[in-house]
Coordinates of N, CA and C in Angstrom, one line a residue:
X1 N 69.6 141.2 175.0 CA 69.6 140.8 173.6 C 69.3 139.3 173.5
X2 N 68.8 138.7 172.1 CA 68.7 137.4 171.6 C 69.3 136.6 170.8
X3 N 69.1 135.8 170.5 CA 69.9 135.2 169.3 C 69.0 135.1 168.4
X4 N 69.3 135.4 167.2 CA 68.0 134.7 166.1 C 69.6 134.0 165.0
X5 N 69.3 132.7 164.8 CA 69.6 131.5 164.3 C 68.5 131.5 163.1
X6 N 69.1 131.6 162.0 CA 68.7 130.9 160.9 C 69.4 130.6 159.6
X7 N 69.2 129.6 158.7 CA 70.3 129.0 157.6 C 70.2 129.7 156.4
X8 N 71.0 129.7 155.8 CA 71.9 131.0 154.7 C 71.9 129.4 153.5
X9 N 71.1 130.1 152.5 CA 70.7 129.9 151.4 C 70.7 127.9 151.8
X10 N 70.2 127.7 152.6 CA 69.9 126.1 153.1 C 70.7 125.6 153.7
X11 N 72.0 125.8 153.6 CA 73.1 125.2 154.2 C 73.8 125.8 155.3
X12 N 74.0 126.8 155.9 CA 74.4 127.2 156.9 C 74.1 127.6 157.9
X13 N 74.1 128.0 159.3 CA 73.3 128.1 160.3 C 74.2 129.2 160.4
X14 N 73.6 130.7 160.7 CA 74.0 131.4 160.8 C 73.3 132.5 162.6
X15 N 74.1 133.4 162.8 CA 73.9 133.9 163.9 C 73.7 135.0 163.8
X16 N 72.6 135.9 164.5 CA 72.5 137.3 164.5 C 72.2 137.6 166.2
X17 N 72.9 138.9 166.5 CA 72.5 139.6 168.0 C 71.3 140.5 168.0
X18 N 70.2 139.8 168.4 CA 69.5 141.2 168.0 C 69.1 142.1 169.1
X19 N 69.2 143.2 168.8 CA 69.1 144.7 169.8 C 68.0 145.1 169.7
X20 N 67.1 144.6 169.6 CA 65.6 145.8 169.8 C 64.4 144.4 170.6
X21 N 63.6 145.2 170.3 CA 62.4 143.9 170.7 C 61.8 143.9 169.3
X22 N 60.6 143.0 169.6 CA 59.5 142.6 168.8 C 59.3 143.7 167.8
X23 N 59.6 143.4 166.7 CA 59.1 144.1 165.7 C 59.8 145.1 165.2
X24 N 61.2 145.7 165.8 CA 62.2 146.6 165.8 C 63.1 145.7 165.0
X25 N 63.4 145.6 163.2 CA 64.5 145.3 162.9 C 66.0 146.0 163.6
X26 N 66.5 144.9 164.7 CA 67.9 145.7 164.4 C 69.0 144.4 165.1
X27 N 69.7 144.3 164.1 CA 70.2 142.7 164.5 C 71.6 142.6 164.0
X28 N 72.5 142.1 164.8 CA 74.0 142.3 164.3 C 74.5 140.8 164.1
X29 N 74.6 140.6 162.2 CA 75.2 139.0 162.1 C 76.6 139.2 162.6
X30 N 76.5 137.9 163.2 CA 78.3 137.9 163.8 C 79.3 136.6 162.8
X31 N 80.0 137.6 162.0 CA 80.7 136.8 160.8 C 82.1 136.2 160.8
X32 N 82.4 136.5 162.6 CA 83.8 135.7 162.8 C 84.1 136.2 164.0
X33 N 84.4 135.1 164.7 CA 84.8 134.8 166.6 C 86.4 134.8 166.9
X34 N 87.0 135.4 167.4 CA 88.5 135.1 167.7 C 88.1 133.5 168.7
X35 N 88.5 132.5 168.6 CA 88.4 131.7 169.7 C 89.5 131.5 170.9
X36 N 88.8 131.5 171.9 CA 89.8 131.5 173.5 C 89.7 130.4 174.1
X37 N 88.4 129.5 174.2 CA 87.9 128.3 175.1 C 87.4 127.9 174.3
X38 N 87.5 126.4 174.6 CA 87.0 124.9 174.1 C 87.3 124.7 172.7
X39 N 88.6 125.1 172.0 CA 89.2 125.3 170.5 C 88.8 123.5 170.8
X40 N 89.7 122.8 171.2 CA 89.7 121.6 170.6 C 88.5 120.7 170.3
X41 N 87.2 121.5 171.3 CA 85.7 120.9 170.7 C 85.3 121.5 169.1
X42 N 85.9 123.2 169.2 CA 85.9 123.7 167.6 C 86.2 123.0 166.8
X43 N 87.9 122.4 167.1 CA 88.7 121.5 165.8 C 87.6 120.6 165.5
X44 N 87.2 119.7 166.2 CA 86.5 118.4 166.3 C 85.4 118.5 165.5
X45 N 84.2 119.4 165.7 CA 83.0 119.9 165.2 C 83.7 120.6 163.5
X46 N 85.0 121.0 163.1 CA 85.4 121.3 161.5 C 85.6 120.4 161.3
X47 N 86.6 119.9 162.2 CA 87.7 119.0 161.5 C 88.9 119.5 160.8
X48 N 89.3 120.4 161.6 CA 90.3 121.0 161.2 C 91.3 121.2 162.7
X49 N 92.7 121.9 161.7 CA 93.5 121.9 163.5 C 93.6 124.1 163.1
X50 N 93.5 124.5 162.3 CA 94.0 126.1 162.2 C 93.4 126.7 162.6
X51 N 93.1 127.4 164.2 CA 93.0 127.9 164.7 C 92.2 129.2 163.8
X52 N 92.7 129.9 163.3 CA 92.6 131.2 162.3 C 91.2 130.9 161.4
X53 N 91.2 129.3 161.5 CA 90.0 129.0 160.3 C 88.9 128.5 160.6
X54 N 88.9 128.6 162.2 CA 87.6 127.8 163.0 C 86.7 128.4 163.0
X55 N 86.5 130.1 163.2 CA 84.8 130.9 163.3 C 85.5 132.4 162.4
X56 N 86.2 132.5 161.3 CA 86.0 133.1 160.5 C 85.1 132.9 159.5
X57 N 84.3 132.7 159.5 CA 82.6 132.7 158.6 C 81.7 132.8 159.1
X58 N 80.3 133.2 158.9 CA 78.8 133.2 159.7 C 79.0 131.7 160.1
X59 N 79.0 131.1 159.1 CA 78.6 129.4 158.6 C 79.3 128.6 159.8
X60 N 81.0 129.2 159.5 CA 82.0 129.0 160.3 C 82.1 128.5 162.0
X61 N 81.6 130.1 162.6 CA 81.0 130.5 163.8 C 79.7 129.3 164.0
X62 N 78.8 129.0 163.3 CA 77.7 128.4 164.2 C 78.3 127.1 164.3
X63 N 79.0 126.1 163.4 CA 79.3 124.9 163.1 C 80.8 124.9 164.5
X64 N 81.4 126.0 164.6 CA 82.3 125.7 165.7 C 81.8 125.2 166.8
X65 N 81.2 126.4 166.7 CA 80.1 126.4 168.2 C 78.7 125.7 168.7
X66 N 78.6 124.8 167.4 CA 77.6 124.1 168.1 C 76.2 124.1 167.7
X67 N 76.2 125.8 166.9 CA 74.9 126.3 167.0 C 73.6 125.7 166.2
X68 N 72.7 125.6 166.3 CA 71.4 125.4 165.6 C 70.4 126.1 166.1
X69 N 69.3 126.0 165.5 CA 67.8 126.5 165.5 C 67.4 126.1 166.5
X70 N 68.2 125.5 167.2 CA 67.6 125.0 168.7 C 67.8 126.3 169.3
X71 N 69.0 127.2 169.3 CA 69.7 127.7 169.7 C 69.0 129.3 169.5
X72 N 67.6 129.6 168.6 CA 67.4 130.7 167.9 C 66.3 131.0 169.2
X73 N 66.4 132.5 169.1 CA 65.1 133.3 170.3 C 66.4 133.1 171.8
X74 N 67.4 132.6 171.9 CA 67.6 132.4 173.4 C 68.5 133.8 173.8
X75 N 68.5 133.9 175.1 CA 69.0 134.7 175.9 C 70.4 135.1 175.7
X76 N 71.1 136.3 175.5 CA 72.4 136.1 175.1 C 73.0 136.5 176.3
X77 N 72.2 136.5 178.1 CA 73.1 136.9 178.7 C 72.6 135.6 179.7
X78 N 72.1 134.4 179.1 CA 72.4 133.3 180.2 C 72.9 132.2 179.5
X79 N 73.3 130.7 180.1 CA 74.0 129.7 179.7 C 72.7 129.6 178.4
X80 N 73.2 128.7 176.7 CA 74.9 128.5 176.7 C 75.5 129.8 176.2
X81 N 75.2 131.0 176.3 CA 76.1 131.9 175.9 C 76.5 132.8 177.5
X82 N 77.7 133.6 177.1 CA 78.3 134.2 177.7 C 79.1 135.1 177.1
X83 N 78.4 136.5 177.2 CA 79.5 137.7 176.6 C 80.4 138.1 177.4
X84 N 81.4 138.5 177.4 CA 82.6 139.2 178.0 C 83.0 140.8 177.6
X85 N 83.3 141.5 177.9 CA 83.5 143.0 177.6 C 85.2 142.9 177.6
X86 N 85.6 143.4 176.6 CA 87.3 143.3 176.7 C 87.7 144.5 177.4
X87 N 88.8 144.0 178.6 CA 89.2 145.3 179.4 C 90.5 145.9 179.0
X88 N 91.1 145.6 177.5 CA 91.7 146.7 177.0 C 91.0 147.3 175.7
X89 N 91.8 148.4 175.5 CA 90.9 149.6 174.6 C 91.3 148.5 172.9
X90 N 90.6 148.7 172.1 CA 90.4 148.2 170.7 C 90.5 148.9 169.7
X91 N 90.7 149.1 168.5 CA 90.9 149.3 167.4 C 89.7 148.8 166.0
X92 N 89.3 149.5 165.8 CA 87.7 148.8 165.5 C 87.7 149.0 163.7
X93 N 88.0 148.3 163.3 CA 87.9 148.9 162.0 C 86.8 148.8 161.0
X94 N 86.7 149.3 160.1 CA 84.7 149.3 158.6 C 85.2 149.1 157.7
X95 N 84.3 148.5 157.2 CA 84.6 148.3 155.0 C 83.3 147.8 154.5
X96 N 82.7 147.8 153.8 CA 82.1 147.3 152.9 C 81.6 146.1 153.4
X97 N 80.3 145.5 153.1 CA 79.5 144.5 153.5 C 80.1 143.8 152.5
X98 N 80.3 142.2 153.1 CA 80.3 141.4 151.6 C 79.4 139.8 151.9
X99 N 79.4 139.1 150.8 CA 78.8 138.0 150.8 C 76.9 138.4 150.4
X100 N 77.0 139.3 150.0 CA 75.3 140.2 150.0 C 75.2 140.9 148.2
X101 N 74.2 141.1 147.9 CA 74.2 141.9 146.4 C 73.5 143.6 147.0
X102 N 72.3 143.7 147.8 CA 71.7 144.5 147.9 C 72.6 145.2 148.9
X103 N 72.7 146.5 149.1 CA 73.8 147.3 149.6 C 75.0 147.4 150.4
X104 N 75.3 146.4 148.9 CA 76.8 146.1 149.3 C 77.7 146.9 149.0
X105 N 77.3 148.3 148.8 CA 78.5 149.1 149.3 C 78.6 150.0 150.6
X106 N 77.6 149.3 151.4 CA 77.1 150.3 153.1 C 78.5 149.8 153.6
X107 N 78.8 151.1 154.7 CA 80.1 150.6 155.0 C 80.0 150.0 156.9
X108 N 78.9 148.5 156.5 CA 78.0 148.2 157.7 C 79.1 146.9 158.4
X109 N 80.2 146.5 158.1 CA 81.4 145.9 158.6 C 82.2 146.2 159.5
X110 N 82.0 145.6 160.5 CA 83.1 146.0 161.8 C 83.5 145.0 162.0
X111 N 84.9 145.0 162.7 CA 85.9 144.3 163.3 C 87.0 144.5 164.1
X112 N 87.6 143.6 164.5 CA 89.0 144.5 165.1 C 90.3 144.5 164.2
X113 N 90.7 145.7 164.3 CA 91.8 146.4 163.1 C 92.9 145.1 163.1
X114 N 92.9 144.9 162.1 CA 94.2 143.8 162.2 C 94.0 142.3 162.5
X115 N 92.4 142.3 162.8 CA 92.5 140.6 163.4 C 92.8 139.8 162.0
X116 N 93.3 138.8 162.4 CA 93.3 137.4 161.6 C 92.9 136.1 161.3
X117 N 91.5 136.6 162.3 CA 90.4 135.5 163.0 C 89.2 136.4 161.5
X118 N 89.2 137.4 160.6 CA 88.3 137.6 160.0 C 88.0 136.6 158.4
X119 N 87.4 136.6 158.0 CA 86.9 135.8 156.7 C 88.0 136.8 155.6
X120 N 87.6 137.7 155.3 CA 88.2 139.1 154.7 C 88.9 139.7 155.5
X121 N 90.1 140.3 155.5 CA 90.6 141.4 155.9 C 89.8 143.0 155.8
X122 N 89.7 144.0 157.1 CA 89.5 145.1 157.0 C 90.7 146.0 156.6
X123 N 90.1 146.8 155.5 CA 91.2 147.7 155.5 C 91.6 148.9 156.5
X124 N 92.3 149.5 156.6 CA 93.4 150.6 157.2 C 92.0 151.8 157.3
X125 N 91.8 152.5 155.9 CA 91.3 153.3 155.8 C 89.6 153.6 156.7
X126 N 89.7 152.7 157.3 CA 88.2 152.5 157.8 C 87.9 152.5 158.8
X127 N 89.4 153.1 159.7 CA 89.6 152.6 161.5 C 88.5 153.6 162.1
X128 N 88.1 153.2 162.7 CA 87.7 154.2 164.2 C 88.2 154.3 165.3
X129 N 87.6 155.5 166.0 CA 88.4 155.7 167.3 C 88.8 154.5 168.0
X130 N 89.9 154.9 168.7 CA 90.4 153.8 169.7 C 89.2 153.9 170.8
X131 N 88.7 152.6 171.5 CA 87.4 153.0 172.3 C 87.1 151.5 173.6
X132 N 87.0 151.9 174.6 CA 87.0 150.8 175.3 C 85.5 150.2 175.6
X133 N 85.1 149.2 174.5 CA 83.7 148.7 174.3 C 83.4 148.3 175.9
X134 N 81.7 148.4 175.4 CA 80.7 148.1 176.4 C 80.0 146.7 175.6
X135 N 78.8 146.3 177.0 CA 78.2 145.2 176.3 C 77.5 145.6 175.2
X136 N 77.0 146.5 175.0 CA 76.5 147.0 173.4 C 77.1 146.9 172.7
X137 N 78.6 147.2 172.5 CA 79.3 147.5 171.0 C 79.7 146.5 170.9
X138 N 79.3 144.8 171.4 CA 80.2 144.0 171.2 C 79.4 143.3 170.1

């Protein structure tokens, strides 16, 4: 996979994973990070100390992390990124797209059930199987 980097209505640098090649729309924006490593470069780059409020947003996520258009077309399995596969099983929950007008009632939102690293809360009714992700579902 790739990164494609680009800014949300002029102001934000935003993040997508994309899964296909050349010419295959299919690309997963990533709208909020639990953070584990390098928080205190996060704080620094918000300016903030709450943990909870460092990469809950698209906007959020790139401005923690650093990201720019420098950053768009690169490799998502060499430096500076690094995926990890979680080795316990997860709770994945769906709702409703938001921040969008055009089919914003697809129920194209995933997360983990319960986090409190999200922008929005997922609701209850939208869980999926318990499931021990691969590098694809992440």
């Amino acid at each position: 996979g790739y990164t494609y980097v680009y800014r949300a209505y002029g102001l934000h640098w935003c993040l997508n994973f994309v899964c296909e090649g050349v010419g295959i729309p299919c690309a997963v924006l990533i709208r909020a990070i639990e953070p584990h490593f390098g928080i205190p470069t996060m704080q620094a780059r918000r300016r903030l100390a709450d943990i909870r409020l460092l990469c809950s947003g698209p906007g959020r996520v790139c401005e923690a992390l650093g990201l720019t258009r420098a950053h768009d077309g690169l490799a998502l399995d060499s430096p500076p990124f690094e995926i990890r596969g979680r080795l316990d099983p997860v709770r994945v929950a769906r709702g409703v797209r938001i921040g969008i007008t055009k089919a914003a009632d697809k129920p194209w939102r995933y997360g983990l059930m319960d986090s409190r690293f999200l922008s929005r809360p997922l609701k209850r009714e939208g869980a999926l199987a318990r499931t021990r992700p691969t590098l694809a579902s992440l």
